[in-house]
CSV table of C-alpha atoms in Angstrom, one decimal:
chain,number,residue,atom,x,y,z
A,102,UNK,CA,0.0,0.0,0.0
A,103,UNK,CA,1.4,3.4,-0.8
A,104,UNK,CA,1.0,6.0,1.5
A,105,UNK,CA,1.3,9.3,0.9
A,106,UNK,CA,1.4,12.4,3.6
A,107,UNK,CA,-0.3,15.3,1.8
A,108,UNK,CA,0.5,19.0,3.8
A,109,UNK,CA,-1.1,22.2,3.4
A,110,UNK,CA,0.6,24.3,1.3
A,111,UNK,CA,0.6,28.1,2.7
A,112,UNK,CA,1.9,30.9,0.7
A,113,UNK,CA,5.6,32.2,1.6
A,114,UNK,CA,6.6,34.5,-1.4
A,115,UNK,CA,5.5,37.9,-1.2
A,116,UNK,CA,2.7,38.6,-4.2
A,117,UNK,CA,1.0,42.1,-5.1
A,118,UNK,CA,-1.1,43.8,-7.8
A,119,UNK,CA,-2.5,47.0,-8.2
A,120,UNK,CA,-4.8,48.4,-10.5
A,121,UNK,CA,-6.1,52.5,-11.2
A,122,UNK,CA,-9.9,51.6,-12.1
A,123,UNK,CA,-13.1,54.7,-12.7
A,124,UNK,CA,-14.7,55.3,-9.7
A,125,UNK,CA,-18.4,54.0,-11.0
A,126,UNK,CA,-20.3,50.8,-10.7
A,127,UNK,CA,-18.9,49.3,-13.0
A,128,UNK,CA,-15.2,50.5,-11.4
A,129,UNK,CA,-16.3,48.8,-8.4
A,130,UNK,CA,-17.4,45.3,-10.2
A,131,UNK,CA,-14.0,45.5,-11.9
A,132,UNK,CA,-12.6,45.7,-8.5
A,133,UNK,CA,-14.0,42.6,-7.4
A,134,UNK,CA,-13.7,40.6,-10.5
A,135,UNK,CA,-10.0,41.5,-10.8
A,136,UNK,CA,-9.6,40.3,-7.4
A,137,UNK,CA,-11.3,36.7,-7.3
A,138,UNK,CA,-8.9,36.0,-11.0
A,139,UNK,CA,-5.6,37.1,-9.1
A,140,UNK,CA,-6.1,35.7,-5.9
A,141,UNK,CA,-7.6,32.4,-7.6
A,142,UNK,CA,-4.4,32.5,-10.1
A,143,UNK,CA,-2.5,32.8,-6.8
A,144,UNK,CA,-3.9,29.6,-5.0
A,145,UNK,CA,-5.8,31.5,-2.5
A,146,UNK,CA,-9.5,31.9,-1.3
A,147,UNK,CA,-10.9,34.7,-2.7
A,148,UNK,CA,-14.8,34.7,-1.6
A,149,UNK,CA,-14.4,36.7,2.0
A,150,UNK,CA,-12.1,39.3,-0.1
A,151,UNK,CA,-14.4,39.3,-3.1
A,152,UNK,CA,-17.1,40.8,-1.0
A,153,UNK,CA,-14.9,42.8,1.1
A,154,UNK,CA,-13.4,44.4,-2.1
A,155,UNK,CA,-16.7,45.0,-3.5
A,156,UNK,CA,-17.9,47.1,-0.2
A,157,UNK,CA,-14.2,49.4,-0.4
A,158,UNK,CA,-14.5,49.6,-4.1
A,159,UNK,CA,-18.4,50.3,-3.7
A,160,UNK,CA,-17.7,53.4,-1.3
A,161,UNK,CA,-14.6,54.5,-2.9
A,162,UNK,CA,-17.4,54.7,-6.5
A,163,UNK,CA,-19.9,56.9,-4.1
A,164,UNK,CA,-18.3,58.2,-1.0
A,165,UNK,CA,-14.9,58.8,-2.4
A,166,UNK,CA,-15.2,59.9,-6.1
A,167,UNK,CA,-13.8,63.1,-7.4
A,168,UNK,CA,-14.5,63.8,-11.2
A,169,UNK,CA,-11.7,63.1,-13.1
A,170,UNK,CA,-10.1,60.9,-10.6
A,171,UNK,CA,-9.5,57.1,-10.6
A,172,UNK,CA,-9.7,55.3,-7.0
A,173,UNK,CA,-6.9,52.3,-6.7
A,174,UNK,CA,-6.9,49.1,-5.5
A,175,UNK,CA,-4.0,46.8,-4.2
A,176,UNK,CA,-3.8,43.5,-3.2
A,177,UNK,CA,-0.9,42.1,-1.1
A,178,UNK,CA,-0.2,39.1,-0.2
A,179,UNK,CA,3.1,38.6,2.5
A,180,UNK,CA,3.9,36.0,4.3
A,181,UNK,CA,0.3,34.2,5.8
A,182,UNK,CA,-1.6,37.5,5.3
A,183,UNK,CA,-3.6,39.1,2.5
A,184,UNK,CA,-3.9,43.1,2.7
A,185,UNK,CA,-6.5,44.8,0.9
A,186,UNK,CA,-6.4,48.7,0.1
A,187,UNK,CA,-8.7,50.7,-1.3
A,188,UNK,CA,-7.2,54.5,-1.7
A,189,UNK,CA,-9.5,57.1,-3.1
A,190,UNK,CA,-8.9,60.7,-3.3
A,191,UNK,CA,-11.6,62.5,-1.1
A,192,UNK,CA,-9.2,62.6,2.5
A,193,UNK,CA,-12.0,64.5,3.3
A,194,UNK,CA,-14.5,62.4,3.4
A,195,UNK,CA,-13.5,60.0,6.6
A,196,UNK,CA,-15.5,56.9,7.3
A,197,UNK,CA,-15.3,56.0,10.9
A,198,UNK,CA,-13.3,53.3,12.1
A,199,UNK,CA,-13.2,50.0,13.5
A,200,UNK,CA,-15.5,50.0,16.3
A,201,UNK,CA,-17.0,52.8,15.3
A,202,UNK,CA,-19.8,51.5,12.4
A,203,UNK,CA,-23.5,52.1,13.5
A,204,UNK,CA,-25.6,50.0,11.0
A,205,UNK,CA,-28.5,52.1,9.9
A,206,UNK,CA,-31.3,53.2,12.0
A,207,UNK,CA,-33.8,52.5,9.6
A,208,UNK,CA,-34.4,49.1,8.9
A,209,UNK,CA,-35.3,49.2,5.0
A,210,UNK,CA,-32.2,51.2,4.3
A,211,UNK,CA,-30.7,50.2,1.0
A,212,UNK,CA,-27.3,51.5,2.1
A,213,UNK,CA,-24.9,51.9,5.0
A,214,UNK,CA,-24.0,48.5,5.5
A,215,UNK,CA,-20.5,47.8,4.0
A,216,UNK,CA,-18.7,49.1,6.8
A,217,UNK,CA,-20.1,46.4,8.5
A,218,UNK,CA,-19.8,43.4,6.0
A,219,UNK,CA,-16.2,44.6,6.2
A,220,UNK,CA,-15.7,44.4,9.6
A,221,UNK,CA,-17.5,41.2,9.9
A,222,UNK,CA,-15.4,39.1,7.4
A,223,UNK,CA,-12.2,41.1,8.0
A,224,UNK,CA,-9.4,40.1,10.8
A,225,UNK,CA,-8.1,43.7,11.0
A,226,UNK,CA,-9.4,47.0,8.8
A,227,UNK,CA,-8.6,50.4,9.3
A,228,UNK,CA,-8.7,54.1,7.6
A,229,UNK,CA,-5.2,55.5,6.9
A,230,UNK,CA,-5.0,59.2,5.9
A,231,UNK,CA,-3.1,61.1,3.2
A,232,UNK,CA,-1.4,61.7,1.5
A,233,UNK,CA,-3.8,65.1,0.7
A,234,UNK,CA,-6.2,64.7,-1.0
A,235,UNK,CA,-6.2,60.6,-0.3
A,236,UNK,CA,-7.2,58.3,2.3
A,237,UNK,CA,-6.9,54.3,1.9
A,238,UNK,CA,-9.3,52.0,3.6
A,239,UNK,CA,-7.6,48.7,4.4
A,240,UNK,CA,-8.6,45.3,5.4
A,241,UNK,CA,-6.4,41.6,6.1
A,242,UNK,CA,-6.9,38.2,6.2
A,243,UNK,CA,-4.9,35.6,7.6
A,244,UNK,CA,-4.7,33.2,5.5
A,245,UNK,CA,-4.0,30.0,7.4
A,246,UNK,CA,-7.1,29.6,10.1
């Protein structure tokens, strides 16, 4: 009988990509879509990030737009952790932090739940300012649970 001992592989290299994409609906799909073909070309799960990608891109398209201006995404992947960023160029326009997300009074709102979804399927998310005009919204995974 042969016996073989199969192990886990877990990424060790160091992986990124970045992209500029229009800050509209269809910037925001992009997002998403880009993000489920490089992280599933990369061996990894990609549903959690998929929908968390899809919130940051989805706020960047409405909360963070400025005409004329792209909002970027980057995907990192180092050591056991995937970092997500989402930098738009509205610095100005803050959304609060981890902790701080109140889901909406009204029960039927159509909106104002991303913040949420992120911080549900996130391990760690934060806002990071600047450079002016910016501000990034971040999220990671670990990867091995």
């Amino acid at each position: 009988m042969n016996q073989e001992t199969v192990r886990a592989q877990h990424p060790t290299t160091e992986r990124s990509f970045t992209a500029l994409l229009s800050p509209t609906r269809r910037g925001a799909r992009l997002a998403r879509l880009l993000t489920v073909a490089h992280l599933g070309a990369w061996g990894l799960p990609s549903e959690s990030a998929a929908h968390i990608v899809g919130e940051l891109a989805a706020n960047a398209s409405v909360h963070g737009r400025v005409q004329g201006r792209d909002f970027q995404l980057a995907l990192t992947v180092s050591g056991q952790t995937l970092r997500i960023e989402v930098t738009d160029t509205r610095g100005d326009s803050v959304p609060p932090g981890p902790g701080a997300v109140k889901a909406p009074e009204d029960d039927h709102a159509e909106n104002g739940r991303g913040l949420l979804i992120v911080e549900a399927l996130a391990d760690h998310w934060g806002v990071a300012p600047g450079p002016v005009p910016r501000k990034t919204v971040w999220a990671e995974n670990d990867l091995v649970r």
